[in-house]
Amino acid sequence: MTDGAAASPPIGTHGLDWLDEEAPDGDIVISSRVRLARNLQGYSFSAQATGEEREALLEKARAATEAAGVLEAVDFWEVSRLDPVDRLLLLERRLVSKELIGKPETGPRRGSGLALSRTRALGMMVNEEDHLRLQTLRGGFQLVAAWRDLDQLDEEVGARLPYAYHQEFGFLTSCPTNVGTGLRASVFIHLPGLVLTRQIRKVLEGMGQLGVTYRGLYGEGSRIVGNLFQISNQTTLGKTEEDLIDQLERLVGRVIGYEKQARAVLLREAPNVLEDKVWRAYGILCHARSLPFEEMMNLLSGVRLGVSLKLLKSPRVDVISRMMIHAQTAHLARAAGRRLDEADADAFRASYVRRALNGAESN
Amino acid sequence: MDCENCGERKAKITLTEIENNEMRTLNLCTTCATLKGVSAGGGSAPMADLLAHLGGSTGDTLFDEAGEACEYCGTGAGDFRKSGRLGCPQCYAQFDRQLRALLRRVHGSSQHMGKVYVSTAPDADPEQVRLSTLRRRLERAVEIEDFESAADLRDAIHALTEVP
């Protein structure tokens, strides 16, 4: 650990509180997230700003978040002072973006920062693509609650820092795809029923025509792993924040309905195949000695489906969500207390998963 | 493992399908997975849409490589076409006409309907910011002899500075 890292507050369990929440529709929607892009008047956008300007922005953001009541107690990190494993921990918890932490060989740019409440996943990235990216994460399907928290943070920060705002275009952002409300709301959703019944394409294509977009999560680029999708609003201008949230919420509600129908069809039409798939996934996870991340995610998808359909009694879905976070490489390395190469990580992951499943009620 | 569909590329996605009470697992490369409709292709991502608009024939006329640069940060139309990123908040005034057209295509509207923001932050007087922006634009209009805009801008500045 470097001297700089020693001066930063520890990462601890920051940003994981949403796992403990009551999660509405938690067997299908893992989490809900909202972010707002904001920039300050009088500065170039972060990519163009000088190192001094970025540092000045960082200090302004630090002062504004420390004064924001909605954050209760807040921790603030200058990303360059964090050690590399801590940066990856934050990435694996989806509290920072790849852009904010920079490439492994170069590290973050000067002035990159993260503010995070000590009690909830609510805070902001500083000097990412925009000066400020206010963000929050909630368990299950809770877009409206997430928006309310974020709106309050936005009011408090906007009263202290002068946002760049245009009468016609709204909140100004580095990329015109974010301008206006600067709002991107998304849900992280598990759709094995639609994938297994081959309806997923139809559903996803239908969404594209309604101002909503999707991508896979985890893995390189944005390919689909574990039947998990991220669905978000595509446009940010021309509608109120409430309308954007409401539109996404209604659409995701419909997708949840389709997913439930697909699961019912599978249970009715192919119960033996489905049960076999679920139990095989559970069996491998309980006994494997080496588990690559993507294999684990695909198997956990089967287990989550089994629990949701009551084919398995355990683990609870929140335990599965927790495993998806803690079985990522940086989290395993932190638990092991050392760097792990790929083979080590796969063995540690298998061991972690066995313990987690044994800790849950047996089936 | 090689893709079980094309046998050429590396398999990256495991696709499981159930049909007629039979389960089938296929290990596919990203391309074949896309063809089977399981890609994570992101429907149409906003950024891809934007770049498509910028790169198309309409983009050519909207953001001309040889066009002027933002007088505050120096970002030129060509820079924006390459990166899809503007340089500073003033770029929105600089490229006002082109952006308005682009925003209509990307978002279906150029009019913000969301939260109204009036800065109460100590180091920003929105009127001052607006005034200085108008003055810069006036200078620019006079420079390029766009006297019609200059007259409008002068009126707007006058309206803001007039003591009630």
Coordinates of C-alpha atoms in Angstrom, one line a residue:
Chain A
M1 CA 0.0 0.0 0.0
T2 CA 1.3 3.4 -0.9
D3 CA 1.5 6.4 1.5
G4 CA -1.3 8.1 -0.5
A5 CA -3.6 5.1 -0.1
A6 CA -3.1 5.1 3.7
A7 CA -4.5 8.7 3.8
S8 CA -7.8 7.6 2.1
P9 CA -10.7 6.2 4.1
P10 CA -11.0 2.4 3.8
I11 CA -13.4 1.1 1.2
G12 CA -14.9 -1.4 3.7
T13 CA -18.5 -2.3 2.9
H14 CA -19.2 1.0 1.2
G15 CA -21.9 0.9 -1.4
L16 CA -23.2 -2.6 -0.5
D17 CA -26.1 -1.5 1.7
W18 CA -28.6 -2.1 -1.1
L19 CA -28.1 -5.8 -0.7
D20 CA -29.7 -5.7 2.7
E21 CA -32.7 -3.8 1.6
E22 CA -36.2 -5.2 1.1
A23 CA -36.0 -5.6 -2.7
P24 CA -39.3 -5.4 -4.6
D25 CA -39.4 -8.0 -7.5
G26 CA -35.9 -9.0 -6.2
D27 CA -36.1 -12.4 -7.9
I28 CA -36.1 -10.7 -11.3
V29 CA -34.7 -7.2 -10.8
I30 CA -31.4 -7.2 -9.1
S31 CA -30.9 -3.5 -8.7
S32 CA -32.2 -0.1 -9.9
R33 CA -29.8 2.8 -10.6
V34 CA -30.2 6.4 -11.5
R35 CA -27.5 9.0 -12.4
L36 CA -27.4 12.6 -13.3
A37 CA -24.7 14.3 -15.4
R38 CA -23.8 17.8 -14.2
N39 CA -21.1 20.3 -15.2
L40 CA -20.0 23.5 -13.6
Q41 CA -20.0 26.9 -15.3
G42 CA -16.7 28.5 -16.1
Y43 CA -14.7 25.3 -16.7
S44 CA -14.0 23.2 -19.8
F45 CA -15.5 19.7 -19.6
S46 CA -13.3 17.3 -17.8
A47 CA -11.6 15.7 -20.8
Q48 CA -10.5 19.2 -22.0
A49 CA -9.7 20.7 -18.6
T50 CA -6.2 21.2 -17.4
G51 CA -4.8 19.2 -14.4
E52 CA -5.1 22.3 -12.2
E53 CA -8.7 22.9 -13.3
R54 CA -9.6 19.3 -12.6
E55 CA -8.1 19.6 -9.1
A56 CA -10.0 22.8 -8.4
L57 CA -13.2 21.1 -9.5
L58 CA -12.4 18.1 -7.2
E59 CA -12.0 20.4 -4.2
K60 CA -15.3 22.2 -5.0
A61 CA -17.0 18.8 -5.3
R62 CA -15.5 17.6 -2.0
A63 CA -16.8 20.7 -0.2
A64 CA -20.3 20.4 -1.7
T65 CA -20.7 16.8 -0.8
E66 CA -19.4 17.3 2.7
A67 CA -22.2 19.9 3.2
A68 CA -24.9 17.8 1.6
G69 CA -27.3 16.6 4.3
V70 CA -28.9 13.8 2.3
L71 CA -25.5 12.0 2.3
E72 CA -25.5 12.0 6.1
A73 CA -21.8 11.0 6.7
V74 CA -19.8 11.0 3.5
D75 CA -16.4 9.7 2.5
F76 CA -14.4 11.2 -0.4
W77 CA -11.6 9.6 -2.3
E78 CA -9.1 11.0 -4.8
V79 CA -9.0 8.0 -7.1
S80 CA -5.2 8.4 -7.8
R81 CA -4.5 8.0 -4.1
L82 CA -6.3 4.6 -3.9
D83 CA -4.4 1.5 -4.4
P84 CA -5.2 -0.4 -7.6
V85 CA -7.1 -3.3 -5.9
D86 CA -9.4 -0.7 -4.1
R87 CA -10.1 0.9 -7.5
L88 CA -11.2 -2.5 -8.9
L89 CA -13.3 -3.2 -5.8
L90 CA -15.2 0.0 -6.5
L91 CA -15.6 -0.9 -10.1
E92 CA -16.9 -4.4 -9.2
R93 CA -19.5 -2.7 -7.0
R94 CA -20.4 -0.5 -9.9
L95 CA -19.6 2.7 -7.9
V96 CA -17.0 3.9 -10.4
S97 CA -16.7 3.5 -14.2
K98 CA -13.7 2.2 -16.1
E99 CA -13.3 5.7 -17.5
L100 CA -12.9 7.1 -14.0
I101 CA -10.3 4.7 -12.7
G102 CA -8.3 4.7 -16.0
K103 CA -6.4 2.0 -17.7
P104 CA -4.2 -0.3 -15.4
E105 CA -1.0 1.0 -17.0
T106 CA -1.8 4.7 -16.7
G107 CA -4.1 4.9 -13.7
P108 CA -6.7 7.6 -13.2
R109 CA -6.3 11.2 -14.5
R110 CA -5.5 14.0 -12.1
G111 CA -8.5 15.2 -10.1
S112 CA -10.6 12.0 -10.5
G113 CA -12.7 11.6 -7.4
L114 CA -15.6 9.6 -5.7
A115 CA -17.9 10.8 -3.0
L116 CA -20.0 8.1 -1.3
S117 CA -22.4 8.2 1.7
R118 CA -21.2 5.9 4.5
T119 CA -24.8 4.6 4.9
R120 CA -26.1 4.1 1.4
A121 CA -25.0 3.8 -2.2
L122 CA -25.5 7.5 -3.0
G123 CA -22.8 9.9 -4.1
M124 CA -21.0 11.1 -7.1
M125 CA -18.1 10.6 -9.4
V126 CA -16.0 13.7 -10.1
N127 CA -14.2 14.4 -13.3
E128 CA -15.4 11.5 -15.2
E129 CA -16.8 12.4 -18.7
D130 CA -18.7 15.2 -17.0
H131 CA -17.6 17.2 -14.0
L132 CA -20.1 15.5 -11.7
R133 CA -22.0 12.2 -12.1
L134 CA -24.4 12.0 -9.3
Q135 CA -25.5 8.4 -8.8
T136 CA -27.4 6.0 -6.6
L137 CA -28.2 2.3 -6.5
R138 CA -31.1 0.5 -4.8
G139 CA -31.9 -3.2 -4.4
G140 CA -34.7 -4.6 -6.6
F141 CA -37.1 -2.6 -8.7
Q142 CA -37.1 0.8 -7.0
L143 CA -36.6 3.5 -9.7
V144 CA -38.8 6.1 -8.1
A145 CA -37.2 5.8 -4.7
A146 CA -33.7 6.0 -6.3
W147 CA -34.8 9.1 -8.2
R148 CA -36.1 10.8 -5.1
D149 CA -32.8 10.4 -3.3
L150 CA -30.8 11.6 -6.2
D151 CA -33.1 14.6 -6.8
Q152 CA -32.4 15.7 -3.3
L153 CA -28.7 15.4 -3.7
D154 CA -28.9 17.3 -6.9
E155 CA -30.8 20.2 -5.2
E156 CA -28.2 20.4 -2.4
V157 CA -25.2 20.3 -4.7
G158 CA -26.7 22.6 -7.3
A159 CA -27.4 25.2 -4.5
R160 CA -23.6 25.3 -3.7
L161 CA -22.0 24.8 -7.1
P162 CA -23.1 26.7 -10.3
Y163 CA -24.3 24.2 -12.8
A164 CA -23.9 24.9 -16.5
Y165 CA -27.5 25.3 -17.7
H166 CA -29.1 26.5 -20.9
Q167 CA -32.7 27.8 -21.2
E168 CA -33.5 25.6 -24.2
F169 CA -31.1 22.6 -23.9
G170 CA -31.2 22.2 -20.1
F171 CA -28.2 20.8 -18.1
L172 CA -25.2 20.9 -20.5
T173 CA -23.1 17.8 -20.8
S174 CA -19.9 16.8 -22.6
C175 CA -21.8 14.5 -24.9
P176 CA -25.0 15.7 -26.4
T177 CA -26.6 12.3 -25.9
N178 CA -26.9 13.2 -22.1
V179 CA -28.0 16.8 -22.4
G180 CA -31.3 18.1 -20.9
T181 CA -32.1 16.2 -17.8
G182 CA -28.7 14.5 -17.8
L183 CA -30.7 11.5 -16.4
R184 CA -30.0 7.9 -17.1
A185 CA -32.1 5.4 -15.1
S186 CA -31.5 1.7 -15.4
V187 CA -32.4 -1.7 -14.0
F188 CA -30.2 -4.7 -13.8
I189 CA -32.6 -7.6 -14.7
H190 CA -32.5 -11.4 -14.9
L191 CA -34.4 -12.8 -17.9
P192 CA -33.6 -16.5 -18.2
G193 CA -37.3 -17.4 -19.1
L194 CA -37.3 -15.1 -22.1
V195 CA -33.8 -16.4 -23.2
L196 CA -34.8 -20.1 -22.8
T197 CA -38.1 -19.6 -24.7
R198 CA -36.3 -17.6 -27.4
Q199 CA -38.5 -14.6 -27.0
I200 CA -35.7 -12.3 -25.8
R201 CA -35.0 -10.8 -29.2
K202 CA -38.6 -9.9 -29.8
V203 CA -38.8 -8.2 -26.4
L204 CA -35.5 -6.3 -26.7
E205 CA -36.2 -5.1 -30.2
G206 CA -39.6 -3.9 -29.1
M207 CA -38.0 -1.9 -26.4
G208 CA -35.7 -0.1 -28.8
Q209 CA -38.7 1.5 -30.5
L210 CA -39.9 3.0 -27.2
G211 CA -36.9 5.1 -26.3
V212 CA -35.3 2.4 -24.1
T213 CA -32.0 0.6 -24.7
Y214 CA -30.4 -2.5 -23.3
R215 CA -27.0 -4.0 -22.9
G216 CA -25.4 -7.0 -21.2
L217 CA -23.5 -6.6 -18.0
Y218 CA -20.1 -8.0 -17.0
G219 CA -17.7 -9.5 -19.4
E220 CA -15.8 -7.6 -22.0
G221 CA -17.6 -5.0 -24.0
S222 CA -21.2 -5.6 -23.1
R223 CA -21.9 -9.2 -23.9
I224 CA -24.6 -11.1 -22.1
V225 CA -23.5 -13.2 -19.1
G226 CA -25.8 -15.1 -16.8
N227 CA -29.0 -13.9 -18.7
L228 CA -28.5 -10.5 -17.1
F229 CA -29.4 -7.3 -18.9
Q230 CA -29.3 -3.7 -18.2
I231 CA -32.2 -1.7 -19.5
S232 CA -32.1 2.1 -19.5
N233 CA -33.7 5.2 -21.0
Q234 CA -32.1 6.2 -24.3
T235 CA -33.0 9.9 -24.6
T236 CA -32.5 12.5 -21.9
L237 CA -34.1 15.6 -23.6
G238 CA -37.7 16.7 -24.2
K239 CA -39.3 14.9 -21.2
T240 CA -39.3 15.6 -17.5
E241 CA -37.3 13.5 -15.2
E242 CA -40.5 12.0 -13.7
D243 CA -41.7 11.1 -17.2
L244 CA -38.4 9.4 -18.1
I245 CA -38.5 7.4 -14.9
D246 CA -42.2 6.6 -15.2
Q247 CA -41.8 5.4 -18.8
L248 CA -38.9 3.1 -18.0
E249 CA -40.7 1.8 -14.9
R250 CA -43.8 0.9 -16.9
L251 CA -41.8 -0.7 -19.6
V252 CA -39.7 -2.8 -17.2
G253 CA -43.0 -3.7 -15.5
R254 CA -44.1 -5.2 -18.8
V255 CA -40.8 -7.1 -19.3
I256 CA -41.2 -8.5 -15.8
G257 CA -44.7 -9.7 -16.8
Y258 CA -43.4 -11.4 -20.0
E259 CA -40.6 -13.0 -18.0
K260 CA -43.1 -14.4 -15.5
Q261 CA -45.2 -15.8 -18.4
A262 CA -42.2 -17.4 -20.0
R263 CA -41.3 -19.1 -16.7
A264 CA -44.8 -20.4 -16.4
V265 CA -44.7 -21.8 -19.9
L266 CA -41.4 -23.5 -19.1
L267 CA -42.8 -25.0 -15.9
R268 CA -45.8 -26.3 -17.8
E269 CA -44.2 -27.4 -21.0
A270 CA -40.7 -28.6 -20.0
P271 CA -40.7 -29.2 -16.2
N272 CA -38.1 -32.0 -16.3
V273 CA -35.7 -30.1 -18.5
L274 CA -36.0 -27.0 -16.3
E275 CA -35.6 -28.9 -13.1
D276 CA -32.6 -30.7 -14.4
K277 CA -31.0 -27.5 -15.5
V278 CA -31.5 -25.9 -12.1
W279 CA -30.2 -28.8 -10.1
R280 CA -27.2 -29.3 -12.3
A281 CA -26.3 -25.7 -11.9
Y282 CA -26.7 -26.0 -8.1
G283 CA -24.7 -29.3 -8.1
I284 CA -21.7 -27.8 -10.0
L285 CA -21.6 -24.7 -7.8
C286 CA -21.7 -26.9 -4.7
H287 CA -18.8 -29.1 -5.8
A288 CA -16.6 -27.4 -8.4
R289 CA -13.0 -26.9 -7.5
S290 CA -12.3 -24.2 -10.1
L291 CA -14.9 -21.7 -11.4
P292 CA -14.2 -19.1 -14.0
F293 CA -16.3 -16.0 -13.4
E294 CA -18.6 -16.3 -16.4
E295 CA -19.3 -20.0 -15.8
M296 CA -20.2 -19.1 -12.2
M297 CA -22.5 -16.3 -13.4
N298 CA -24.3 -18.6 -15.9
L299 CA -24.7 -21.3 -13.2
L300 CA -26.0 -18.7 -10.7
S301 CA -28.5 -17.7 -13.3
G302 CA -29.9 -21.3 -13.1
V303 CA -29.9 -21.3 -9.3
R304 CA -31.6 -17.9 -9.2
L305 CA -34.3 -19.1 -11.5
G306 CA -34.7 -22.3 -9.4
V307 CA -35.1 -20.3 -6.2
S308 CA -37.5 -17.9 -7.8
L309 CA -39.7 -20.9 -9.1
K310 CA -39.4 -22.6 -5.7
L311 CA -37.6 -25.6 -7.2
L312 CA -34.8 -24.9 -4.7
K313 CA -35.4 -23.8 -1.1
S314 CA -32.1 -21.9 -0.9
P315 CA -30.0 -19.7 -1.2
R316 CA -32.1 -16.6 -0.9
V317 CA -31.9 -14.2 -3.9
D318 CA -30.0 -11.6 -1.9
V319 CA -27.4 -14.2 -1.1
I320 CA -27.0 -14.8 -4.8
S321 CA -26.6 -11.1 -5.5
R322 CA -24.0 -10.9 -2.8
M323 CA -22.1 -13.8 -4.4
M324 CA -22.1 -12.1 -7.7
I325 CA -20.2 -9.2 -6.1
H326 CA -17.9 -11.0 -3.7
A327 CA -16.8 -13.7 -6.2
Q328 CA -15.3 -11.1 -8.6
T329 CA -11.5 -11.1 -8.8
A330 CA -10.7 -8.0 -6.8
H331 CA -13.0 -9.0 -4.0
L332 CA -11.5 -12.4 -3.9
A333 CA -8.0 -10.9 -3.9
R334 CA -8.9 -8.6 -1.1
A335 CA -10.3 -11.5 0.9
A336 CA -7.2 -13.6 0.1
G337 CA -4.9 -10.7 1.1
R338 CA -2.8 -11.1 -2.1
R339 CA -2.8 -10.8 -5.8
L340 CA -4.4 -13.7 -7.6
D341 CA -3.6 -15.0 -11.1
E342 CA -6.4 -16.4 -13.1
A343 CA -6.1 -20.0 -12.0
D344 CA -5.8 -18.9 -8.3
A345 CA -8.8 -16.7 -8.7
D346 CA -10.9 -19.6 -10.2
A347 CA -9.9 -21.9 -7.3
F348 CA -10.7 -19.2 -4.7
R349 CA -14.0 -18.4 -6.4
A350 CA -15.0 -22.1 -6.3
S351 CA -14.1 -22.3 -2.6
Y352 CA -15.9 -19.1 -1.8
V353 CA -19.1 -20.3 -3.6
R354 CA -19.0 -23.7 -1.9
R355 CA -18.8 -22.0 1.5
A356 CA -21.6 -19.5 0.6
L357 CA -23.9 -22.3 -0.5
N358 CA -23.1 -24.5 2.5
G359 CA -23.8 -21.5 4.8
A360 CA -27.3 -21.3 3.3
E361 CA -30.0 -23.7 4.3
S362 CA -29.5 -27.0 2.5
N363 CA -31.9 -28.2 -0.2
Chain B
M1 CA -13.4 -23.5 -27.3
D2 CA -14.5 -22.7 -30.9
C3 CA -17.9 -21.4 -31.8
E4 CA -20.2 -24.3 -32.4
N5 CA -22.1 -22.5 -35.1
C6 CA -19.3 -21.1 -37.4
G7 CA -16.4 -23.1 -36.0
E8 CA -14.1 -20.1 -36.8
R9 CA -14.2 -17.7 -34.0
K10 CA -13.7 -18.3 -30.3
A11 CA -16.9 -19.1 -28.3
K12 CA -17.7 -16.4 -25.8
I13 CA -21.4 -16.9 -25.0
T14 CA -23.2 -20.0 -23.8
L15 CA -26.7 -20.1 -25.2
T16 CA -29.2 -22.4 -23.7
E17 CA -32.6 -22.9 -25.4
I18 CA -35.5 -25.1 -24.6
E19 CA -37.8 -26.3 -27.4
N20 CA -40.2 -29.2 -27.5
N21 CA -39.2 -30.2 -24.0
E22 CA -35.6 -30.6 -25.0
M23 CA -32.7 -28.5 -23.8
R24 CA -29.8 -27.6 -26.1
T25 CA -26.7 -25.7 -25.2
L26 CA -24.6 -23.9 -27.8
N27 CA -21.3 -22.2 -27.3
L28 CA -21.2 -19.3 -29.6
C29 CA -18.9 -16.5 -30.7
T30 CA -20.2 -13.0 -30.3
T31 CA -21.1 -12.7 -34.0
C32 CA -23.2 -15.9 -34.2
A33 CA -24.8 -15.0 -30.9
T34 CA -25.8 -11.7 -32.3
L35 CA -27.4 -13.5 -35.3
K36 CA -29.4 -15.6 -32.9
G37 CA -30.6 -12.6 -31.2
V38 CA -28.8 -12.9 -27.9
S39 CA -26.2 -10.3 -28.4
A40 CA -25.6 -7.6 -25.9
G41 CA -25.6 -5.3 -28.9
G42 CA -27.3 -2.6 -26.9
G43 CA -30.2 -2.2 -29.3
S44 CA -29.2 1.1 -30.6
A45 CA -27.0 2.8 -28.1
P46 CA -27.3 6.6 -27.9
M47 CA -23.6 7.2 -28.6
A48 CA -23.8 5.0 -31.7
D49 CA -26.8 6.9 -32.8
L50 CA -25.1 10.1 -32.3
L51 CA -22.0 9.1 -34.3
A52 CA -24.1 7.7 -37.0
H53 CA -25.8 11.1 -37.3
L54 CA -22.5 12.9 -37.2
G55 CA -20.9 10.6 -39.8
G56 CA -23.8 10.6 -42.2
S57 CA -24.4 12.9 -45.1
T58 CA -26.4 15.2 -42.8
G59 CA -23.4 15.2 -40.4
D60 CA -21.2 16.4 -43.2
T61 CA -23.2 19.5 -43.6
L62 CA -23.9 20.0 -39.9
F63 CA -20.4 19.8 -38.5
D64 CA -18.1 20.9 -41.3
E65 CA -14.5 19.9 -40.6
A66 CA -13.4 23.3 -41.8
G67 CA -16.0 25.1 -39.7
E68 CA -15.2 27.5 -36.9
A69 CA -14.0 26.5 -33.5
C70 CA -15.4 27.3 -30.1
E71 CA -13.9 30.7 -29.1
Y72 CA -13.8 29.6 -25.4
C73 CA -12.1 26.2 -25.5
G74 CA -11.0 25.9 -29.1
T75 CA -13.0 22.7 -29.8
G76 CA -13.7 22.6 -33.6
A77 CA -16.5 21.0 -35.5
G78 CA -14.0 18.4 -36.7
D79 CA -13.0 17.5 -33.1
F80 CA -16.6 17.0 -32.2
R81 CA -17.2 14.8 -35.2
K82 CA -14.3 12.6 -34.2
S83 CA -15.0 12.3 -30.5
G84 CA -18.7 13.0 -30.1
R85 CA -17.7 15.2 -27.2
L86 CA -18.0 18.9 -26.8
G87 CA -15.2 20.9 -25.1
C88 CA -17.0 23.2 -22.7
P89 CA -20.5 24.5 -21.9
Q90 CA -20.0 27.4 -24.3
C91 CA -19.7 25.0 -27.2
Y92 CA -23.5 24.8 -27.0
A93 CA -23.7 28.5 -27.9
Q94 CA -21.0 28.2 -30.5
F95 CA -22.6 25.3 -32.3
D96 CA -26.2 26.3 -31.4
R97 CA -27.7 25.9 -34.8
Q98 CA -26.1 22.5 -35.6
L99 CA -26.7 21.1 -32.2
R100 CA -30.3 22.0 -32.2
A101 CA -30.8 20.0 -35.4
L102 CA -28.7 17.1 -34.0
L103 CA -30.6 17.0 -30.7
R104 CA -33.9 16.9 -32.5
R105 CA -32.6 13.8 -34.4
V106 CA -31.1 12.1 -31.4
H107 CA -33.7 12.9 -28.7
G108 CA -36.7 13.9 -30.8
S109 CA -36.6 17.3 -29.3
S110 CA -34.2 20.2 -28.5
Q111 CA -36.4 21.7 -25.7
H112 CA -35.5 20.7 -22.1
M113 CA -38.7 19.9 -20.2
G114 CA -37.1 18.8 -16.9
K115 CA -36.0 20.6 -13.8
V116 CA -35.6 24.4 -14.1
Y117 CA -32.3 25.5 -12.6
V118 CA -31.5 28.9 -11.3
S119 CA -28.1 29.0 -9.7
T120 CA -28.0 30.3 -6.2
A121 CA -24.4 29.3 -5.9
P122 CA -22.3 32.2 -4.5
D123 CA -19.8 32.4 -7.4
A124 CA -22.3 32.4 -10.2
D125 CA -24.7 35.2 -11.1
P126 CA -26.8 33.6 -13.9
E127 CA -27.5 37.1 -15.3
Q128 CA -23.9 37.9 -15.5
V129 CA -23.1 34.6 -17.2
R130 CA -25.9 35.2 -19.7
L131 CA -24.7 38.7 -20.3
S132 CA -21.1 37.8 -20.9
T133 CA -22.3 35.0 -23.2
L134 CA -24.5 37.5 -25.1
R135 CA -21.6 40.0 -25.4
R136 CA -19.3 37.3 -26.8
R137 CA -21.9 36.4 -29.3
L138 CA -22.4 40.0 -30.2
E139 CA -18.7 40.6 -30.8
R140 CA -18.7 37.5 -33.0
A141 CA -21.8 38.6 -34.9
V142 CA -20.2 42.0 -35.6
E143 CA -17.0 40.3 -36.7
I144 CA -18.7 38.2 -39.3
E145 CA -21.0 41.1 -40.2
D146 CA -24.1 39.2 -39.3
F147 CA -25.9 42.5 -38.5
E148 CA -29.3 40.9 -38.1
S149 CA -28.2 38.7 -35.2
A150 CA -26.1 41.6 -33.9
A151 CA -29.2 43.8 -33.6
D152 CA -31.1 41.0 -31.8
L153 CA -28.2 40.4 -29.4
R154 CA -27.9 44.1 -28.7
D155 CA -31.6 44.2 -27.8
A156 CA -31.2 41.2 -25.6
I157 CA -28.3 42.8 -23.8
H158 CA -30.1 46.1 -23.4
A159 CA -33.1 44.3 -21.9
L160 CA -30.9 42.6 -19.3
T161 CA -28.9 45.7 -18.4
E162 CA -31.8 48.2 -18.3
V163 CA -32.5 49.5 -14.8
P164 CA -36.2 48.9 -14.2

